[in-house]
Amino acid sequence: GLFLLQEWALPPQFWLTGSLRWDYNRLRAEDFFLSDGDDSGGRRYRNLSPSLGISYEWRPAQFLYANYSYSFETPALSELSANPEGGGFNTSLNPQRAYNTEAGGKGQLSGGWSYQLAAFYIALQQELQPYELPGQPGRVFFRNAGRSERLGIEAALQWESRSPWSANASYTYSHFQYRDYQLSGADFSGNFLPGIPEHQAWAALSYDYSRQGSLTVEGRYLSEIFANDANTAAADDYLLLGLRASQSWQWGSWRGQLFGGVNNLLDASYQANVRLNAFGGRYFEPGQARNYYIGVSVKIGGDKASEKDHL
């Protein structure tokens, strides 16, 4: 890969960034198990990826920005070698290409507040998607999914002050849809991409009850998640709450921290993992019920080589 990055300062308070990357990828697998034939093979990919961005400091420590870029993602070796036709590389699998546009703002505010806000649009071609086959349970294969588009908003807010309290929050809106996708006579155009919730939110509130001790409560919300390209199966939305505490100490050259907490405080039922396009309706892997943990970390002196961690 060859990469060129150039930045220009344009008065007043403007910055322009441009980059150009050229990639050459040569992937090859050599087969030594020849009793069923020689499945050795390889693929080669070449691509030129440009990007351009501009930012403007409209107030001290506050910026507006806009970016455009083109990205290129080759299939991984594990994706290429998962060949539904047998051994060797899956020669029908093509690289994923994306055209990305983003605009937003970020900065520092008075009172210890900071923020980030961004809106994005991504047009994808040949999106790589996993699936399973009836005759080969447990194996995951990959295919290209025509054209899709991703429209979203990301927001984050952080508050830190001289008081014992601090807070963080983030939210993501993801409207991801197939625009042109036909498969085995089925038309999935207009369906939502599986595995991605439309709404995600996270928040945490921390209290330092001493100079070396803290208590944090955090919550995470995920909306409904589709499990297949046809959008006929979905995991329900859920809210998880957690509580954790820590206490640090020092005795001579020994430093340590005692920590513990509770996960899934409300004992909610939820799906911890969604297997995309799984065969036989085996899409969901349930999450843990309410559970507890405790641990201790001990460090001896300042030499990293002598640090010891115990759980």
Coordinates of C-alpha atoms in Angstrom, one line a residue:
G1 CA 0.0 0.0 0.0
L2 CA 1.1 3.5 -0.8
F3 CA -0.4 6.4 1.1
L4 CA -0.2 10.2 0.7
L5 CA -1.7 12.7 3.2
Q6 CA -1.6 16.4 2.8
E7 CA -3.0 19.1 5.1
W8 CA -3.4 22.8 4.3
A9 CA -4.1 25.7 6.8
L10 CA -6.4 28.2 5.1
P11 CA -6.9 31.4 7.0
P12 CA -9.1 32.3 8.7
Q13 CA -9.6 29.1 10.8
F14 CA -10.0 26.7 7.9
W15 CA -8.1 23.4 7.4
L16 CA -8.2 21.2 4.3
T17 CA -7.1 17.6 4.3
G18 CA -6.7 15.4 1.3
S19 CA -5.4 11.8 0.9
L20 CA -4.7 9.3 -1.7
R21 CA -4.1 5.6 -1.2
W22 CA -3.2 2.8 -3.7
D23 CA -3.5 -0.8 -2.6
Y24 CA -2.3 -4.0 -4.2
N25 CA -3.5 -7.2 -2.5
R26 CA -2.4 -10.7 -3.5
L27 CA -4.0 -13.5 -1.5
R28 CA -3.0 -17.1 -2.1
A29 CA -3.7 -20.4 -0.5
E30 CA -1.7 -23.6 -1.2
D31 CA -3.4 -27.0 -0.8
F32 CA -1.4 -29.9 0.6
F33 CA -4.4 -32.2 1.0
L34 CA -4.4 -33.6 -2.5
S35 CA -6.5 -36.7 -2.2
D36 CA -9.6 -34.8 -3.3
G37 CA -7.7 -32.7 -5.9
D38 CA -5.6 -29.6 -5.8
D39 CA -7.6 -26.6 -4.5
S40 CA -4.8 -24.1 -4.5
G41 CA -5.6 -20.7 -5.8
G42 CA -5.3 -17.0 -5.4
R43 CA -6.9 -13.6 -5.9
R44 CA -5.5 -10.2 -6.7
Y45 CA -7.0 -6.8 -6.0
R46 CA -5.9 -3.3 -7.0
N47 CA -7.6 -0.1 -5.9
L48 CA -7.1 3.7 -5.6
S49 CA -8.9 5.4 -2.7
P50 CA -9.2 9.2 -2.4
S51 CA -10.6 11.3 0.4
L52 CA -11.1 15.0 1.1
G53 CA -12.1 16.9 4.2
I54 CA -12.5 20.4 5.5
S55 CA -12.9 21.8 9.0
Y56 CA -13.7 25.3 10.4
E57 CA -13.1 26.6 13.9
W58 CA -16.1 28.8 14.2
R59 CA -15.6 29.4 17.9
P60 CA -12.6 28.7 20.2
A61 CA -12.2 24.9 20.6
Q62 CA -15.3 24.3 18.5
F63 CA -15.2 22.9 15.0
L64 CA -17.5 22.2 12.0
Y65 CA -16.3 19.7 9.5
A66 CA -17.2 17.7 6.3
N67 CA -15.5 14.7 4.7
Y68 CA -15.9 12.6 1.6
S69 CA -14.0 9.4 1.0
Y70 CA -14.0 6.2 -1.0
S71 CA -13.1 2.9 0.7
F72 CA -12.3 -0.6 -0.6
E73 CA -12.4 -3.7 1.5
T74 CA -11.2 -7.1 0.2
P75 CA -12.7 -10.3 1.5
A76 CA -10.7 -11.8 4.4
L77 CA -8.9 -15.1 3.9
S78 CA -11.5 -16.8 6.2
E79 CA -14.3 -15.4 4.0
L80 CA -12.6 -16.4 0.7
S81 CA -11.8 -19.9 2.0
A82 CA -15.4 -20.5 3.1
N83 CA -16.4 -21.9 -0.3
P84 CA -19.9 -23.4 -0.6
E85 CA -18.8 -25.2 -3.8
G86 CA -16.1 -27.2 -2.0
G87 CA -12.4 -26.5 -1.6
G88 CA -10.4 -23.6 -2.7
F89 CA -11.3 -19.9 -2.8
N90 CA -14.8 -18.7 -3.4
T91 CA -14.1 -16.9 -6.7
S92 CA -17.6 -15.4 -6.8
L93 CA -16.8 -13.2 -3.8
N94 CA -15.9 -9.6 -4.7
P95 CA -14.5 -6.7 -2.7
Q96 CA -16.9 -4.4 -0.9
R97 CA -16.8 -0.7 -2.0
A98 CA -18.2 2.3 -0.1
Y99 CA -18.7 6.0 -0.9
N100 CA -18.7 7.9 2.4
T101 CA -20.0 11.4 3.2
E102 CA -20.0 12.9 6.7
A103 CA -20.6 16.3 8.3
G104 CA -20.7 17.4 11.9
G105 CA -19.3 19.3 14.7
K106 CA -17.4 18.8 17.9
G107 CA -15.9 20.9 20.7
Q108 CA -15.5 22.0 24.3
L109 CA -18.1 24.0 26.2
S110 CA -17.9 25.9 29.5
G111 CA -18.7 24.0 32.7
G112 CA -16.7 20.9 31.7
W113 CA -19.0 19.9 28.9
S114 CA -17.8 18.5 25.5
Y115 CA -19.8 17.2 22.6
Q116 CA -19.6 15.4 19.2
L117 CA -22.4 15.4 16.6
A118 CA -22.2 13.8 13.1
A119 CA -24.5 12.8 10.2
F120 CA -23.3 10.4 7.6
Y121 CA -24.4 8.7 4.4
I122 CA -22.7 5.7 2.9
A123 CA -23.5 4.1 -0.4
L124 CA -22.2 0.5 -0.6
Q125 CA -21.7 -1.9 -3.5
Q126 CA -21.2 -5.6 -3.1
E127 CA -21.6 -5.6 0.7
L128 CA -20.2 -8.7 2.3
Q129 CA -22.8 -10.6 4.3
P130 CA -22.6 -14.0 6.1
Y131 CA -25.1 -16.9 5.7
E132 CA -25.4 -20.6 6.4
L133 CA -26.4 -23.6 4.3
P134 CA -28.8 -26.5 5.3
G135 CA -26.3 -29.3 4.5
Q136 CA -23.4 -27.7 6.4
P137 CA -24.6 -26.6 9.8
G138 CA -22.2 -24.6 11.9
R139 CA -20.2 -23.3 8.9
V140 CA -20.5 -19.6 7.9
F141 CA -20.2 -18.6 4.2
F142 CA -20.2 -15.1 2.7
R143 CA -21.8 -13.5 -0.3
N144 CA -22.1 -10.1 -1.9
A145 CA -25.4 -8.3 -1.3
G146 CA -25.9 -6.0 -4.3
R147 CA -26.3 -2.3 -3.3
S148 CA -27.2 -0.8 0.0
E149 CA -27.2 2.6 1.7
R150 CA -26.5 3.7 5.3
L151 CA -27.9 6.9 6.7
G152 CA -27.2 7.7 10.3
I153 CA -26.6 10.2 13.1
E154 CA -24.0 9.8 15.9
A155 CA -24.0 12.0 19.0
A156 CA -21.9 12.0 22.2
L157 CA -21.9 14.2 25.3
Q158 CA -19.4 14.3 28.2
W159 CA -19.4 16.2 31.4
E160 CA -16.4 16.4 33.8
S161 CA -16.0 19.0 36.6
R162 CA -14.2 19.6 39.8
S163 CA -17.1 18.0 41.7
P164 CA -17.1 14.2 42.4
W165 CA -19.6 13.6 39.6
S166 CA -19.1 12.9 35.9
A167 CA -21.3 11.7 33.1
N168 CA -21.1 10.3 29.6
A169 CA -23.8 9.6 27.0
S170 CA -24.0 8.6 23.4
Y171 CA -26.7 7.8 20.8
T172 CA -26.6 6.3 17.3
Y173 CA -29.4 6.3 14.7
S174 CA -28.8 3.8 11.9
H175 CA -31.2 3.6 9.0
F176 CA -29.4 0.9 6.9
Q177 CA -31.3 -0.6 3.9
Y178 CA -30.7 -2.7 0.8
R179 CA -31.4 -0.7 -2.3
D180 CA -30.9 -3.4 -4.9
Y181 CA -30.6 -7.0 -3.8
Q182 CA -32.0 -10.1 -5.5
L183 CA -31.2 -13.6 -4.3
S184 CA -32.5 -16.9 -5.7
G185 CA -35.7 -15.3 -6.9
A186 CA -36.3 -13.3 -3.8
D187 CA -36.2 -9.5 -3.8
F188 CA -34.8 -8.0 -0.6
S189 CA -34.6 -4.4 -1.9
G190 CA -36.0 -2.0 0.7
N191 CA -35.3 -4.4 3.6
F192 CA -33.2 -3.4 6.6
L193 CA -29.7 -4.8 6.9
P194 CA -29.6 -7.6 9.6
G195 CA -27.5 -7.4 12.7
I196 CA -27.7 -3.6 13.1
P197 CA -30.2 -1.9 15.5
E198 CA -31.8 1.3 14.3
H199 CA -31.4 2.9 17.7
Q200 CA -28.5 2.5 20.2
A201 CA -28.0 4.5 23.3
W202 CA -25.5 4.4 26.2
A203 CA -25.2 6.5 29.3
A204 CA -23.0 6.3 32.5
L205 CA -23.0 8.4 35.7
S206 CA -20.0 8.2 38.0
Y207 CA -19.4 9.4 41.6
D208 CA -15.9 9.5 43.2
Y209 CA -16.7 8.9 46.8
S210 CA -13.0 9.3 47.7
R211 CA -9.8 10.2 46.0
Q212 CA -9.2 6.5 45.2
G213 CA -12.7 5.1 45.0
S214 CA -15.5 5.4 42.5
L215 CA -19.1 4.1 41.9
T216 CA -20.6 4.0 38.4
V217 CA -24.0 3.1 37.1
E218 CA -24.5 2.6 33.3
G219 CA -27.2 1.7 30.9
R220 CA -27.3 0.4 27.3
Y221 CA -30.4 0.3 25.1
L222 CA -30.6 -1.5 21.7
S223 CA -33.7 -1.5 19.5
E224 CA -35.0 -4.4 17.5
I225 CA -32.4 -6.3 15.4
F226 CA -33.3 -8.2 12.3
A227 CA -31.7 -11.6 12.0
N228 CA -32.0 -12.3 8.2
D229 CA -32.0 -10.5 4.9
A230 CA -35.7 -11.2 4.5
N231 CA -36.5 -9.4 7.8
T232 CA -38.8 -12.3 8.9
A233 CA -37.0 -12.8 12.2
A234 CA -35.8 -10.2 14.7
A235 CA -34.5 -10.0 18.3
D236 CA -36.5 -7.8 20.6
D237 CA -35.2 -4.5 21.9
Y238 CA -33.7 -4.5 25.4
L239 CA -32.3 -2.3 28.1
L240 CA -29.3 -3.4 30.3
L241 CA -28.3 -1.7 33.5
G242 CA -25.0 -2.3 35.3
L243 CA -23.3 -1.1 38.5
R244 CA -19.6 -1.2 39.3
A245 CA -17.4 0.1 42.1
S246 CA -13.6 0.3 42.6
Q247 CA -11.2 1.2 45.4
S248 CA -7.5 1.8 44.9
W249 CA -4.8 1.5 47.5
Q250 CA -1.0 1.8 47.9
W251 CA 1.3 0.2 50.4
G252 CA 5.0 0.9 49.8
S253 CA 5.9 -0.2 46.3
W254 CA 2.6 -2.2 46.1
R255 CA -0.3 -0.6 44.3
G256 CA -3.7 -2.3 43.9
Q257 CA -7.3 -2.0 43.1
L258 CA -10.3 -3.9 44.3
F259 CA -13.3 -3.8 42.0
G260 CA -16.6 -5.5 41.5
G261 CA -20.1 -5.0 40.1
V262 CA -23.4 -6.3 38.9
N263 CA -24.3 -6.9 35.2
N264 CA -27.9 -7.0 33.9
L265 CA -29.1 -5.4 37.1
L266 CA -32.8 -5.7 36.1
D267 CA -32.4 -9.4 35.1
A268 CA -33.7 -8.6 31.6
S269 CA -34.1 -11.3 29.0
Y270 CA -32.2 -10.4 25.8
Q271 CA -30.2 -11.8 22.9
A272 CA -26.5 -11.4 23.4
N273 CA -25.6 -12.4 19.8
V274 CA -27.6 -12.7 16.5
R275 CA -26.3 -15.2 13.9
L276 CA -27.1 -13.5 10.6
N277 CA -28.9 -15.6 8.0
A278 CA -28.6 -18.8 10.1
F279 CA -30.1 -22.0 8.9
G280 CA -33.0 -23.6 10.7
G281 CA -34.0 -20.5 12.6
R282 CA -31.0 -20.8 14.9
Y283 CA -30.5 -17.0 14.9
F284 CA -30.3 -16.2 18.6
E285 CA -27.8 -16.7 21.4
P286 CA -29.3 -15.6 24.8
G287 CA -27.5 -13.3 27.1
Q288 CA -26.7 -13.9 30.7
A289 CA -29.1 -13.3 33.6
R290 CA -28.1 -11.0 36.4
N291 CA -24.6 -11.9 37.4
Y292 CA -21.9 -10.6 39.7
Y293 CA -18.1 -10.2 39.5
I294 CA -15.3 -9.2 41.8
G295 CA -11.6 -8.9 41.2
V296 CA -8.3 -7.4 42.4
S297 CA -5.4 -5.9 40.4
V298 CA -1.9 -5.7 42.0
K299 CA 1.1 -3.9 40.6
I300 CA 4.6 -4.0 42.2
G301 CA 6.7 -1.0 41.6
G302 CA 6.8 1.0 38.4
D303 CA 8.4 -1.7 36.2
K304 CA 5.8 -3.0 33.8
A305 CA 7.6 -6.3 33.6
S306 CA 7.0 -6.9 37.3
E307 CA 3.3 -6.1 37.2
K308 CA 1.0 -8.9 38.3
D309 CA -2.8 -9.0 37.8
H310 CA -5.1 -11.4 39.6
L311 CA -8.8 -12.0 39.2

